[in-house]
Amino acid sequence: MMLAWERIEQWDYIVVSVASEYHRRYNMVELEDIKQSLYEWFLEHPNKLDEWEAIGHKDAKNLIYRSLRNQALDYCQTWKAKSVGYEASDLFYYEPDMVEALLPAILRDDFTVMPVLNLGKTGRPPAPSEGGNMMAMMVEIDLAYNKLSKEDKVVLFYKYAMSLDYGSIAEQMELGSEDAARMRHNRAIKKLINRIGGFRPFLDKDIDQPVSAVENGVPPQEHGSD
């Protein structure tokens, strides 16, 4: 199913915004090339666009923003890899649970202790724990931690160096509730990961069924990531 330009045009402001954001981060990639990649997302996801528009403009906008950012990140990283001379598949991404497993030793300044990363997830290559790579990872995370704001560093220090629970962290930082402390912690972890390369882009595929099937009570069949 081909989408008419009128369907895409209403979301053009998101294309422009996301393309500009990633052009600033990857200025070696032409702005118009990023935009073209984002327009292609709409052509490749007509059913998903139908579904998202059916649930309301605000939710559709948020979902489209998320998917276009992932599309732009994947395109820019792939283009950069080709231009520099390495494969995009060689890129290494820090996962939150990996960072959290390393932070106690890092924040206690005990680089002689090599954490055992038993993350218990399938489909992920093992952490590079041999040949000095684990130490390199710890140094990289430490450098990124020291570039965080004071508040972000404090919440991570309480959590990983002092092993405080969220209730105690909320009390120490006067945040009001465990949920507030947990949210502050999660934001700090996200900022830390963004400083060491960012999250792995998730590339979604189009749903198999159009929105008319959803309205008739048939749930859409979602594919996994590419």
Coordinates of C-alpha atoms in Angstrom, one line a residue:
M1 CA 0.0 0.0 0.0
M2 CA 1.4 3.3 -1.1
L3 CA 0.9 6.3 1.1
A4 CA -0.1 9.6 -0.4
W5 CA 2.1 12.6 0.4
E6 CA -0.9 14.2 2.2
R7 CA -0.7 11.4 4.8
I8 CA 3.0 12.0 5.4
E9 CA 2.8 15.8 5.2
Q10 CA 1.0 16.2 8.5
W11 CA 4.0 14.5 10.2
D12 CA 6.6 16.4 8.3
Y13 CA 7.5 18.6 11.3
I14 CA 8.6 15.5 13.1
V15 CA 10.8 14.5 10.2
V16 CA 12.4 17.9 10.1
S17 CA 12.9 17.9 13.9
V18 CA 14.4 14.4 14.1
A19 CA 16.6 14.9 11.0
S20 CA 18.0 18.1 12.4
E21 CA 18.7 16.5 15.8
Y22 CA 20.7 13.7 14.3
H23 CA 22.4 15.9 11.7
R24 CA 23.8 17.8 14.6
R25 CA 25.0 14.6 16.2
Y26 CA 26.3 13.1 13.0
N27 CA 27.3 16.2 10.9
M28 CA 29.1 14.0 8.4
V29 CA 25.7 12.8 7.2
E30 CA 23.8 15.0 4.9
L31 CA 20.6 16.4 6.4
E32 CA 18.5 15.6 3.3
D33 CA 19.7 12.0 3.3
I34 CA 18.5 11.6 6.9
K35 CA 15.2 13.1 6.0
Q36 CA 14.9 10.7 3.0
S37 CA 15.5 7.8 5.3
L38 CA 12.7 9.0 7.6
Y39 CA 10.3 9.5 4.8
E40 CA 11.0 5.9 3.8
W41 CA 9.9 4.8 7.3
F42 CA 6.4 6.0 6.5
L43 CA 6.4 4.1 3.2
E44 CA 7.5 0.9 4.9
H45 CA 5.0 1.2 7.8
P46 CA 1.5 2.1 6.4
N47 CA -0.4 -0.3 8.6
K48 CA 1.4 0.8 11.7
L49 CA 0.7 4.5 10.8
D50 CA -3.0 3.6 10.4
E51 CA -3.0 1.9 13.8
W52 CA -1.3 4.7 15.6
E53 CA -3.4 7.5 14.0
A54 CA -6.5 5.6 15.1
I55 CA -5.6 5.9 18.8
G56 CA -5.3 9.6 18.7
H57 CA -2.9 12.4 17.5
K58 CA -1.0 12.8 20.8
D59 CA -0.1 9.1 21.1
A60 CA 0.6 8.8 17.4
K61 CA 3.0 11.7 17.6
N62 CA 4.9 10.2 20.5
L63 CA 5.1 6.8 18.8
I64 CA 6.2 8.3 15.5
Y65 CA 8.9 10.4 17.2
R66 CA 10.3 7.3 18.9
S67 CA 10.4 5.2 15.7
L68 CA 11.9 8.0 13.6
R69 CA 14.6 8.6 16.2
N70 CA 15.5 4.9 16.0
Q71 CA 15.4 5.0 12.2
A72 CA 17.7 8.1 12.2
L73 CA 20.1 6.6 14.7
D74 CA 20.4 3.4 12.7
Y75 CA 20.9 5.2 9.4
C76 CA 23.5 7.6 10.7
Q77 CA 25.5 4.9 12.5
T78 CA 25.4 2.7 9.4
W79 CA 26.5 5.6 7.2
K80 CA 29.3 6.6 9.6
A81 CA 30.5 3.0 9.9
K82 CA 30.8 2.7 6.1
S83 CA 32.5 6.1 5.7
V84 CA 35.1 5.3 8.5
G85 CA 35.7 1.8 7.3
Y86 CA 34.1 -0.6 9.8
E87 CA 30.9 -2.7 10.0
A88 CA 27.9 -1.3 11.8
S89 CA 27.6 -4.8 13.4
D90 CA 30.9 -4.1 15.2
L91 CA 29.3 -1.4 17.3
F92 CA 29.1 -2.2 21.0
Y93 CA 26.1 -0.9 23.0
Y94 CA 26.0 -0.7 26.8
E95 CA 22.8 -2.2 28.3
P96 CA 21.4 -0.8 31.5
D97 CA 21.8 -4.0 33.4
M98 CA 25.5 -4.2 32.3
V99 CA 26.2 -0.7 33.5
E100 CA 24.4 -1.3 36.8
A101 CA 26.5 -4.5 37.3
L102 CA 29.8 -2.6 36.8
L103 CA 28.9 0.6 38.8
P104 CA 29.5 -0.8 42.4
A105 CA 33.1 -1.6 41.7
I106 CA 33.6 1.7 39.7
L107 CA 32.1 3.9 42.4
R108 CA 33.9 2.1 45.2
D109 CA 37.1 2.8 43.3
D110 CA 38.0 -0.9 43.2
F111 CA 39.1 -1.5 39.7
T112 CA 40.9 -4.7 40.8
V113 CA 37.5 -6.4 41.2
M114 CA 36.2 -7.8 38.0
P115 CA 32.4 -8.1 38.2
V116 CA 30.9 -11.3 36.9
L117 CA 28.2 -10.3 34.4
N118 CA 25.6 -13.0 34.5
L119 CA 22.8 -11.0 32.9
G120 CA 20.6 -14.0 32.1
K121 CA 19.4 -12.8 28.7
T122 CA 19.4 -14.7 25.5
G123 CA 20.3 -13.4 22.1
R124 CA 23.0 -11.1 23.4
P125 CA 26.8 -11.6 22.9
P126 CA 28.8 -12.1 26.1
A127 CA 30.3 -9.0 27.7
P128 CA 33.9 -8.5 26.6
S129 CA 35.5 -9.6 29.9
E130 CA 38.8 -10.9 28.4
G131 CA 41.8 -9.2 27.1
G132 CA 41.4 -6.1 29.2
N133 CA 38.1 -5.1 27.7
M134 CA 36.3 -5.2 31.0
M135 CA 38.7 -2.7 32.4
A136 CA 38.3 -0.5 29.4
M137 CA 34.5 -0.6 29.9
M138 CA 34.8 0.3 33.6
V139 CA 37.1 3.3 32.7
E140 CA 34.7 4.5 30.1
I141 CA 31.7 4.3 32.4
D142 CA 33.7 6.1 35.1
L143 CA 34.6 8.9 32.8
A144 CA 31.0 9.3 31.8
Y145 CA 29.8 9.2 35.4
N146 CA 32.1 12.1 36.2
K147 CA 30.5 14.2 33.5
L148 CA 27.0 13.8 35.0
S149 CA 25.3 16.5 37.0
K150 CA 25.8 16.6 40.8
E151 CA 22.3 15.2 41.4
D152 CA 22.7 12.3 38.9
K153 CA 26.1 11.4 40.5
V154 CA 24.6 11.5 44.0
V155 CA 21.7 9.2 43.2
L156 CA 24.0 6.7 41.5
F157 CA 26.5 6.9 44.3
Y158 CA 23.9 6.2 47.0
K159 CA 22.5 3.3 45.0
Y160 CA 25.8 1.5 43.9
A161 CA 28.5 2.7 46.2
M162 CA 26.5 2.7 49.4
S163 CA 23.9 0.1 48.4
L164 CA 20.9 2.2 49.7
D165 CA 17.4 1.2 48.7
Y166 CA 15.1 3.7 47.0
G167 CA 13.4 4.6 50.2
S168 CA 16.6 5.6 51.9
I169 CA 17.7 7.5 48.7
A170 CA 14.5 9.4 48.7
E171 CA 15.1 10.3 52.4
Q172 CA 18.7 11.4 51.8
M173 CA 17.9 13.4 48.7
E174 CA 14.6 14.7 50.0
L175 CA 12.7 13.4 47.0
G176 CA 9.5 12.6 48.7
S177 CA 8.9 9.0 47.7
E178 CA 10.5 5.8 46.6
D179 CA 9.0 6.2 43.1
A180 CA 10.6 9.6 42.8
A181 CA 14.0 8.2 43.7
R182 CA 13.6 5.3 41.3
M183 CA 12.7 7.7 38.5
R184 CA 15.7 9.9 39.3
H185 CA 17.9 6.8 39.2
N186 CA 16.5 5.6 35.9
R187 CA 17.1 9.0 34.3
A188 CA 20.6 9.1 35.6
I189 CA 21.3 5.7 34.1
K190 CA 19.9 6.8 30.8
K191 CA 22.0 9.9 30.8
L192 CA 25.1 7.8 31.6
I193 CA 24.5 5.4 28.7
N194 CA 23.9 8.3 26.3
R195 CA 27.3 9.6 27.2
I196 CA 29.0 6.3 26.3
G197 CA 27.3 5.8 22.9
G198 CA 23.6 5.6 23.5
F199 CA 21.1 2.8 23.3
R200 CA 20.9 0.2 20.6
P201 CA 18.3 1.4 18.0
F202 CA 15.1 -0.6 17.8
L203 CA 13.9 -1.0 14.2
D204 CA 10.2 -1.9 14.2
K205 CA 8.5 -3.7 11.3
D206 CA 5.1 -3.0 10.0
I207 CA 2.1 -4.8 11.5
D208 CA 0.6 -7.6 9.4
Q209 CA -3.0 -6.3 9.7
P210 CA -4.4 -2.9 9.0
V211 CA -6.3 -0.9 11.5
S212 CA -9.7 -2.1 10.2
A213 CA -8.8 -5.6 11.5
V214 CA -7.9 -4.1 14.9
E215 CA -11.3 -2.4 15.1
N216 CA -13.0 -5.7 14.4
G217 CA -11.3 -7.2 17.5
V218 CA -8.4 -8.9 15.8
P219 CA -5.1 -8.0 17.5
P220 CA -2.2 -6.9 15.2
Q221 CA 0.7 -9.3 14.9
E222 CA 3.9 -7.5 15.8
H223 CA 7.2 -8.6 14.5
G224 CA 10.4 -8.5 16.6
S225 CA 13.2 -6.1 15.9
D226 CA 15.4 -6.4 12.9

